PDB file of C-alpha atoms and ligand atoms in Angstrom:
ATOM      1  CA  UNK A  22    -141.204 -92.298 -21.276  1.00  0.00           C
ATOM      2  CA  UNK A  23    -143.833 -93.154 -18.664  1.00  0.00           C
ATOM      3  CA  UNK A  24    -144.658 -96.772 -17.851  1.00  0.00           C
ATOM      4  CA  UNK A  25    -146.160 -98.842 -20.596  1.00  0.00           C
ATOM      5  CA  UNK A  26    -149.739 -99.783 -19.854  1.00  0.00           C
ATOM      6  CA  UNK A  27    -151.567-102.899 -20.971  1.00  0.00           C
ATOM      7  CA  UNK A  28    -155.024-102.415 -22.445  1.00  0.00           C
ATOM      8  CA  UNK A  29    -157.677-104.580 -24.035  1.00  0.00           C
ATOM      9  CA  UNK A  30    -160.212-103.495 -26.604  1.00  0.00           C
ATOM     10  CA  UNK A  31    -163.399-105.480 -27.045  1.00  0.00           C
ATOM     11  CA  UNK A  32    -166.986-105.181 -28.229  1.00  0.00           C
ATOM     12  CA  UNK A  33    -169.403-107.144 -26.048  1.00  0.00           C
ATOM     13  CA  UNK A  34    -173.133-107.794 -26.319  1.00  0.00           C
ATOM     14  CA  UNK A  35    -175.430-107.512 -23.298  1.00  0.00           C
ATOM     15  CA  UNK A  36    -175.092-111.302 -22.827  1.00  0.00           C
ATOM     16  CA  UNK A  37    -171.259-111.145 -23.033  1.00  0.00           C
ATOM     17  CA  UNK A  38    -170.956-112.471 -26.614  1.00  0.00           C
ATOM     18  CA  UNK A  39    -167.940-111.309 -28.596  1.00  0.00           C
ATOM     19  CA  UNK A  40    -167.935-113.726 -31.528  1.00  0.00           C
ATOM     20  CA  UNK A  41    -169.732-116.350 -33.594  1.00  0.00           C
ATOM     21  CA  UNK A  42    -168.308-118.745 -36.203  1.00  0.00           C
ATOM     22  CA  UNK A  43    -164.883-117.113 -35.839  1.00  0.00           C
ATOM     23  CA  UNK A  44    -166.220-113.715 -36.807  1.00  0.00           C
ATOM     24  CA  UNK A  45    -168.027-110.722 -35.375  1.00  0.00           C
ATOM     25  CA  UNK A  46    -171.790-111.260 -35.000  1.00  0.00           C
ATOM     26  CA  UNK A  47    -172.719-107.687 -35.979  1.00  0.00           C
ATOM     27  CA  UNK A  48    -171.949-104.878 -38.357  1.00  0.00           C
ATOM     28  CA  UNK A  49    -170.856-101.775 -36.446  1.00  0.00           C
ATOM     29  CA  UNK A  50    -168.944 -99.419 -38.667  1.00  0.00           C
ATOM     30  CA  UNK A  51    -168.631 -96.851 -35.882  1.00  0.00           C
ATOM     31  CA  UNK A  52    -166.941 -99.423 -33.658  1.00  0.00           C
ATOM     32  CA  UNK A  53    -164.448-100.333 -36.389  1.00  0.00           C
ATOM     33  CA  UNK A  54    -163.512 -96.631 -36.619  1.00  0.00           C
ATOM     34  CA  UNK A  55    -163.122 -96.478 -32.830  1.00  0.00           C
ATOM     35  CA  UNK A  56    -160.995 -99.638 -32.913  1.00  0.00           C
ATOM     36  CA  UNK A  57    -158.768 -98.155 -35.622  1.00  0.00           C
ATOM     37  CA  UNK A  58    -158.357 -94.835 -33.810  1.00  0.00           C
ATOM     38  CA  UNK A  59    -157.631 -96.520 -30.463  1.00  0.00           C
ATOM     39  CA  UNK A  60    -155.077 -99.043 -31.745  1.00  0.00           C
ATOM     40  CA  UNK A  61    -153.288 -96.944 -34.402  1.00  0.00           C
ATOM     41  CA  UNK A  62    -149.527 -96.626 -33.891  1.00  0.00           C
ATOM     42  CA  UNK A  63    -149.470 -99.297 -31.158  1.00  0.00           C
ATOM     43  CA  UNK A  64    -148.483-102.958 -30.851  1.00  0.00           C
ATOM     44  CA  UNK A  65    -151.544-105.206 -30.859  1.00  0.00           C
ATOM     45  CA  UNK A  66    -151.566-108.710 -29.382  1.00  0.00           C
ATOM     46  CA  UNK A  67    -154.028-111.351 -30.521  1.00  0.00           C
ATOM     47  CA  UNK A  68    -154.716-115.075 -30.568  1.00  0.00           C
ATOM     48  CA  UNK A  69    -154.169-117.029 -33.772  1.00  0.00           C
ATOM     49  CA  UNK A  70    -157.922-117.420 -34.371  1.00  0.00           C
ATOM     50  CA  UNK A  71    -158.575-113.697 -34.136  1.00  0.00           C
ATOM     51  CA  UNK A  72    -155.663-113.039 -36.492  1.00  0.00           C
ATOM     52  CA  UNK A  73    -157.170-115.431 -39.011  1.00  0.00           C
ATOM     53  CA  UNK A  74    -160.608-113.810 -38.651  1.00  0.00           C
ATOM     54  CA  UNK A  75    -159.203-110.471 -39.851  1.00  0.00           C
ATOM     55  CA  UNK A  76    -159.035-109.513 -43.527  1.00  0.00           C
ATOM     56  CA  UNK A  77    -155.245-109.207 -43.233  1.00  0.00           C
ATOM     57  CA  UNK A  78    -152.561-107.295 -41.371  1.00  0.00           C
ATOM     58  CA  UNK A  79    -153.874-104.089 -39.828  1.00  0.00           C
ATOM     59  CA  UNK A  80    -151.864-101.172 -41.207  1.00  0.00           C
ATOM     60  CA  UNK A  81    -150.113 -98.747 -38.869  1.00  0.00           C
ATOM     61  CA  UNK A  82    -149.965-101.266 -36.044  1.00  0.00           C
ATOM     62  CA  UNK A  83    -147.512-104.077 -35.190  1.00  0.00           C
ATOM     63  CA  UNK A  84    -149.339-107.403 -34.961  1.00  0.00           C
ATOM     64  CA  UNK A  85    -148.147-109.909 -32.370  1.00  0.00           C
ATOM     65  CA  UNK A  86    -149.907-113.253 -32.809  1.00  0.00           C
ATOM     66  CA  UNK A  87    -149.926-116.035 -30.190  1.00  0.00           C
ATOM     67  CA  UNK A  88    -150.065-119.678 -31.307  1.00  0.00           C
ATOM     68  CA  UNK A  89    -149.005-122.986 -29.785  1.00  0.00           C
ATOM     69  CA  UNK A  90    -148.187-124.269 -33.273  1.00  0.00           C
ATOM     70  CA  UNK A  91    -144.412-124.038 -33.744  1.00  0.00           C
ATOM     71  CA  UNK A  92    -144.887-124.029 -37.524  1.00  0.00           C
ATOM     72  CA  UNK A  93    -147.439-121.197 -37.671  1.00  0.00           C
ATOM     73  CA  UNK A  94    -146.261-118.279 -39.781  1.00  0.00           C
ATOM     74  CA  UNK A  95    -147.929-115.081 -40.966  1.00  0.00           C
ATOM     75  CA  UNK A  96    -146.048-112.659 -43.147  1.00  0.00           C
ATOM     76  CA  UNK A  97    -145.639-109.242 -41.563  1.00  0.00           C
ATOM     77  CA  UNK A  98    -146.727-110.392 -38.085  1.00  0.00           C
ATOM     78  CA  UNK A  99    -144.576-111.354 -35.097  1.00  0.00           C
ATOM     79  CA  UNK A 100    -145.453-114.887 -33.953  1.00  0.00           C
ATOM     80  CA  UNK A 101    -145.008-115.906 -30.315  1.00  0.00           C
ATOM     81  CA  UNK A 102    -145.847-119.079 -28.423  1.00  0.00           C
ATOM     82  CA  UNK A 103    -146.937-117.767 -25.028  1.00  0.00           C
ATOM     83  CA  UNK A 104    -148.769-114.786 -23.567  1.00  0.00           C
ATOM     84  CA  UNK A 105    -145.695-113.912 -21.491  1.00  0.00           C
ATOM     85  CA  UNK A 106    -143.448-113.634 -24.522  1.00  0.00           C
ATOM     86  CA  UNK A 107    -146.153-111.674 -26.400  1.00  0.00           C
ATOM     87  CA  UNK A 108    -146.247-109.169 -23.521  1.00  0.00           C
ATOM     88  CA  UNK A 109    -142.459-108.830 -23.472  1.00  0.00           C
ATOM     89  CA  UNK A 110    -142.328-108.275 -27.223  1.00  0.00           C
ATOM     90  CA  UNK A 111    -145.278-105.889 -26.911  1.00  0.00           C
ATOM     91  CA  UNK A 112    -143.419-103.738 -24.370  1.00  0.00           C
ATOM     92  CA  UNK A 113    -140.251-103.617 -26.478  1.00  0.00           C
ATOM     93  CA  UNK A 114    -142.255-102.814 -29.613  1.00  0.00           C
ATOM     94  CA  UNK A 115    -144.172-100.054 -27.806  1.00  0.00           C
ATOM     95  CA  UNK A 116    -140.862 -98.383 -26.934  1.00  0.00           C
ATOM     96  CA  UNK A 117    -139.727 -98.621 -30.550  1.00  0.00           C
ATOM     97  CA  UNK A 118    -143.049 -97.195 -31.724  1.00  0.00           C
ATOM     98  CA  UNK A 119    -142.814 -94.432 -29.116  1.00  0.00           C
ATOM     99  CA  UNK A 120    -146.156 -95.250 -27.554  1.00  0.00           C
ATOM    100  CA  UNK A 121    -146.914 -96.018 -23.908  1.00  0.00           C
ATOM    101  CA  UNK A 122    -149.599 -98.600 -24.611  1.00  0.00           C
ATOM    102  CA  UNK A 123    -149.842-102.238 -25.716  1.00  0.00           C
ATOM    103  CA  UNK A 124    -153.334-103.294 -26.771  1.00  0.00           C
ATOM    104  CA  UNK A 125    -154.741-106.823 -26.581  1.00  0.00           C
ATOM    105  CA  UNK A 126    -157.411-107.247 -29.225  1.00  0.00           C
ATOM    106  CA  UNK A 127    -158.684-110.746 -28.392  1.00  0.00           C
ATOM    107  CA  UNK A 128    -160.127-113.208 -28.677  1.00  0.00           C
ATOM    108  CA  UNK A 129    -161.777-114.806 -25.683  1.00  0.00           C
ATOM    109  CA  UNK A 130    -158.935-117.245 -24.936  1.00  0.00           C
ATOM    110  CA  UNK A 131    -156.444-114.410 -24.759  1.00  0.00           C
ATOM    111  CA  UNK A 132    -158.780-112.088 -22.796  1.00  0.00           C
ATOM    112  CA  UNK A 133    -159.267-114.870 -20.205  1.00  0.00           C
ATOM    113  CA  UNK A 134    -155.528-115.244 -19.692  1.00  0.00           C
ATOM    114  CA  UNK A 135    -154.621-111.541 -19.532  1.00  0.00           C
ATOM    115  CA  UNK A 136    -157.559-110.084 -17.597  1.00  0.00           C
ATOM    116  CA  UNK A 137    -155.687-109.835 -14.276  1.00  0.00           C
ATOM    117  CA  UNK A 138    -152.832-107.950 -15.907  1.00  0.00           C
ATOM    118  CA  UNK A 139    -154.873-105.290 -17.674  1.00  0.00           C
ATOM    119  CA  UNK A 140    -154.653-101.611 -16.720  1.00  0.00           C
ATOM    120  CA  UNK A 141    -157.356-100.367 -19.097  1.00  0.00           C
ATOM    121  CA  UNK A 142    -160.315-101.798 -21.036  1.00  0.00           C
ATOM    122  CA  UNK A 143    -161.876-100.095 -24.050  1.00  0.00           C
ATOM    123  CA  UNK A 144    -165.261-101.762 -23.851  1.00  0.00           C
ATOM    124  CA  UNK A 145    -167.887-101.267 -26.515  1.00  0.00           C
ATOM    125  CA  UNK A 146    -171.193-102.380 -25.030  1.00  0.00           C
ATOM    126  CA  UNK A 147    -173.388-103.546 -27.881  1.00  0.00           C
ATOM    127  CA  UNK A 148    -177.033-103.173 -26.894  1.00  0.00           C
ATOM    128  CA  UNK A 149    -178.324-106.503 -28.141  1.00  0.00           C
ATOM    129  CA  UNK A 150    -178.706-110.092 -26.982  1.00  0.00           C
ATOM    130  CA  UNK A 151    -176.693-112.129 -29.457  1.00  0.00           C
ATOM    131  CA  UNK A 152    -176.563-115.818 -30.275  1.00  0.00           C
ATOM    132  CA  UNK A 153    -172.801-116.468 -30.287  1.00  0.00           C
ATOM    133  CA  UNK A 154    -170.146-118.991 -29.324  1.00  0.00           C
ATOM    134  CA  UNK A 155    -167.376-116.818 -27.839  1.00  0.00           C
ATOM    135  CA  UNK A 156    -167.742-114.794 -24.642  1.00  0.00           C
ATOM    136  CA  UNK A 157    -165.877-112.081 -22.744  1.00  0.00           C
ATOM    137  CA  UNK A 158    -164.918-113.341 -19.261  1.00  0.00           C
ATOM    138  CA  UNK A 159    -166.756-112.104 -16.183  1.00  0.00           C
ATOM    139  CA  UNK A 160    -164.755-109.482 -14.372  1.00  0.00           C
ATOM    140  CA  UNK A 161    -165.138-107.731 -11.067  1.00  0.00           C
ATOM    141  CA  UNK A 162    -166.517-104.313 -11.992  1.00  0.00           C
ATOM    142  CA  UNK A 163    -165.764-102.949  -8.500  1.00  0.00           C
ATOM    143  CA  UNK A 164    -162.035-103.065  -9.364  1.00  0.00           C
ATOM    144  CA  UNK A 165    -162.596-100.746 -12.310  1.00  0.00           C
ATOM    145  CA  UNK A 166    -163.298 -97.035 -12.636  1.00  0.00           C
ATOM    146  CA  UNK A 167    -165.211 -95.616 -15.573  1.00  0.00           C
ATOM    147  CA  UNK A 168    -163.126 -92.908 -17.271  1.00  0.00           C
ATOM    148  CA  UNK A 169    -165.509 -92.162 -20.104  1.00  0.00           C
ATOM    149  CA  UNK A 170    -168.789 -93.376 -21.537  1.00  0.00           C
ATOM    150  CA  UNK A 171    -170.301 -92.278 -24.849  1.00  0.00           C
ATOM    151  CA  UNK A 172    -173.613 -93.433 -26.289  1.00  0.00           C
ATOM    152  CA  UNK A 173    -174.016 -93.900 -30.054  1.00  0.00           C
ATOM    153  CA  UNK A 174    -177.383 -94.772 -31.580  1.00  0.00           C
ATOM    154  CA  UNK A 175    -177.810 -97.430 -34.237  1.00  0.00           C
ATOM    155  CA  UNK A 176    -177.723 -96.131 -37.781  1.00  0.00           C
ATOM    156  CA  UNK A 177    -177.690 -97.324 -41.362  1.00  0.00           C
ATOM    157  CA  UNK A 178    -174.110 -98.573 -40.849  1.00  0.00           C
ATOM    158  CA  UNK A 179    -174.487 -99.711 -37.237  1.00  0.00           C
ATOM    159  CA  UNK A 180    -176.853-102.556 -36.432  1.00  0.00           C
ATOM    160  CA  UNK A 181    -177.271-101.761 -32.725  1.00  0.00           C
ATOM    161  CA  UNK A 182    -177.090 -98.898 -30.235  1.00  0.00           C
ATOM    162  CA  UNK A 183    -173.738 -99.026 -28.473  1.00  0.00           C
ATOM    163  CA  UNK A 184    -171.632 -97.276 -25.817  1.00  0.00           C
ATOM    164  CA  UNK A 185    -167.892 -96.689 -25.894  1.00  0.00           C
ATOM    165  CA  UNK A 186    -166.775 -97.177 -22.286  1.00  0.00           C
ATOM    166  CA  UNK A 187    -163.216 -96.743 -21.035  1.00  0.00           C
ATOM    167  CA  UNK A 188    -162.403 -98.478 -17.757  1.00  0.00           C
ATOM    168  CA  UNK A 189    -159.196 -98.207 -15.730  1.00  0.00           C
ATOM    169  CA  UNK A 190    -158.133-100.428 -12.883  1.00  0.00           C
ATOM    170  CA  UNK A 191    -158.624 -98.509  -9.639  1.00  0.00           C
ATOM    171  CA  UNK A 192    -154.990 -98.587  -8.521  1.00  0.00           C
ATOM    172  CA  UNK A 193    -153.473 -98.407 -11.989  1.00  0.00           C
ATOM    173  CA  UNK A 194    -151.438 -95.543 -13.465  1.00  0.00           C
TER     174      UNK A 194
HETATM  175  N1  NAP B  20    -165.994-108.616 -30.275  1.00  0.00           N
HETATM  176  C1  NAP B  20    -164.682-108.423 -30.205  1.00  0.00           C
HETATM  177  O1  NAP B  20    -164.227-107.346 -29.784  1.00  0.00           O
HETATM  178  C2  NAP B  20    -163.741-109.502 -30.615  1.00  0.00           C
HETATM  179  C3  NAP B  20    -162.363-109.293 -30.516  1.00  0.00           C
HETATM  180  C4  NAP B  20    -161.508-110.335 -30.910  1.00  0.00           C
HETATM  181  C5  NAP B  20    -162.042-111.537 -31.360  1.00  0.00           C
HETATM  182  N2  NAP B  20    -163.376-111.695 -31.425  1.00  0.00           N
HETATM  183  C6  NAP B  20    -163.973-112.955 -31.845  1.00  0.00           C
HETATM  184  O2  NAP B  20    -163.514-113.984 -30.968  1.00  0.00           O
HETATM  185  C7  NAP B  20    -163.419-115.211 -31.682  1.00  0.00           C
HETATM  186  C8  NAP B  20    -162.003-115.757 -31.591  1.00  0.00           C
HETATM  187  O3  NAP B  20    -161.690-115.927 -30.218  1.00  0.00           O
HETATM  188  P1  NAP B  20    -161.163-117.326 -29.635  1.00  0.00           P
HETATM  189  O4  NAP B  20    -161.222-117.246 -28.152  1.00  0.00           O
HETATM  190  O5  NAP B  20    -161.908-118.427 -30.310  1.00  0.00           O
HETATM  191  O6  NAP B  20    -159.663-117.423 -30.185  1.00  0.00           O
HETATM  192  P2  NAP B  20    -158.367-116.494 -29.961  1.00  0.00           P
HETATM  193  O7  NAP B  20    -158.226-116.128 -28.528  1.00  0.00           O
HETATM  194  O8  NAP B  20    -158.369-115.396 -30.971  1.00  0.00           O
HETATM  195  O9  NAP B  20    -157.211-117.499 -30.420  1.00  0.00           O
HETATM  196  C9  NAP B  20    -157.057-118.720 -29.753  1.00  0.00           C
HETATM  197  C10 NAP B  20    -155.745-119.331 -30.191  1.00  0.00           C
HETATM  198  O10 NAP B  20    -154.648-118.572 -29.643  1.00  0.00           O
HETATM  199  C11 NAP B  20    -153.585-119.434 -29.342  1.00  0.00           C
HETATM  200  N3  NAP B  20    -153.333-119.376 -27.901  1.00  0.00           N
HETATM  201  C12 NAP B  20    -154.208-119.047 -26.911  1.00  0.00           C
HETATM  202  N4  NAP B  20    -153.588-119.047 -25.716  1.00  0.00           N
HETATM  203  C13 NAP B  20    -152.297-119.375 -25.956  1.00  0.00           C
HETATM  204  C14 NAP B  20    -151.160-119.536 -25.126  1.00  0.00           C
HETATM  205  N5  NAP B  20    -151.217-119.344 -23.789  1.00  0.00           N
HETATM  206  N6  NAP B  20    -149.997-119.893 -25.693  1.00  0.00           N
HETATM  207  C15 NAP B  20    -149.902-120.076 -27.029  1.00  0.00           C
HETATM  208  N7  NAP B  20    -150.957-119.934 -27.881  1.00  0.00           N
HETATM  209  C16 NAP B  20    -152.137-119.584 -27.346  1.00  0.00           C
HETATM  210  C17 NAP B  20    -153.989-120.811 -29.812  1.00  0.00           C
HETATM  211  O11 NAP B  20    -153.598-120.885 -31.176  1.00  0.00           O
HETATM  212  P3  NAP B  20    -153.222-122.280 -31.921  1.00  0.00           P
HETATM  213  O12 NAP B  20    -154.519-123.008 -32.043  1.00  0.00           O
HETATM  214  O13 NAP B  20    -152.659-121.828 -33.245  1.00  0.00           O
HETATM  215  O14 NAP B  20    -152.222-122.965 -31.064  1.00  0.00           O
HETATM  216  C18 NAP B  20    -155.510-120.753 -29.708  1.00  0.00           C
HETATM  217  O15 NAP B  20    -156.179-121.694 -30.508  1.00  0.00           O
HETATM  218  C19 NAP B  20    -163.850-114.874 -33.114  1.00  0.00           C
HETATM  219  O16 NAP B  20    -165.246-115.104 -33.249  1.00  0.00           O
HETATM  220  C20 NAP B  20    -163.539-113.395 -33.219  1.00  0.00           C
HETATM  221  O17 NAP B  20    -164.305-112.763 -34.236  1.00  0.00           O
HETATM  222  C21 NAP B  20    -164.244-110.706 -31.069  1.00  0.00           C
END
């Protein structure tokens, strides 16, 4: 198998908001489908708060949840206590799942810590200015190459116009 790459998937408003009140500040059904398609069959790494913001375990994926709380448990998820151990477990799990990708799904605390290690970012740009409390970190766009970029207009099920953008680190792969 080729090298395992580390990706992040995130939906970000034009003012860098990714969350509000421990939830998503928009309804974008198309983005949820994109998220499902992109993460299916892969290990996904997330912070404890993001895990608790989800309706439950995401089927077809292995959830690796990072918490500093030694007593935190979540049935069906793998709990780790550092980003480093989450990445190690992610790589091992990817091999078992016969995929070459580990995907970090947030939230902001985890994105901040892993940004320098990412090979790929699946970035949904949500065309709105949102009042939120959680932000995607600034990153140096000159280090990244755009692999694809698709525009999707707002619709009955999608509150805002949005683009699905895939970025890869210039020297990666
Ligand atoms: N728009 C998007 O694509 C997107 C994606 C994901 C999340 N979100 C949103 O983002 C918000 C949640 O993000 P957040 O930044 O508040 O929280 P988060 O990153 O999901 O989780 C933070 C928690 O992770 C644990 N943690 C973080 N770094 C750690 C480390 N180095 N070692 C051990 N544990 C560590 C801690 O858990 P303990 O407190 O248990 O120790 C910490 O409180 C929500 O609003 C969510 O809806 C949006």
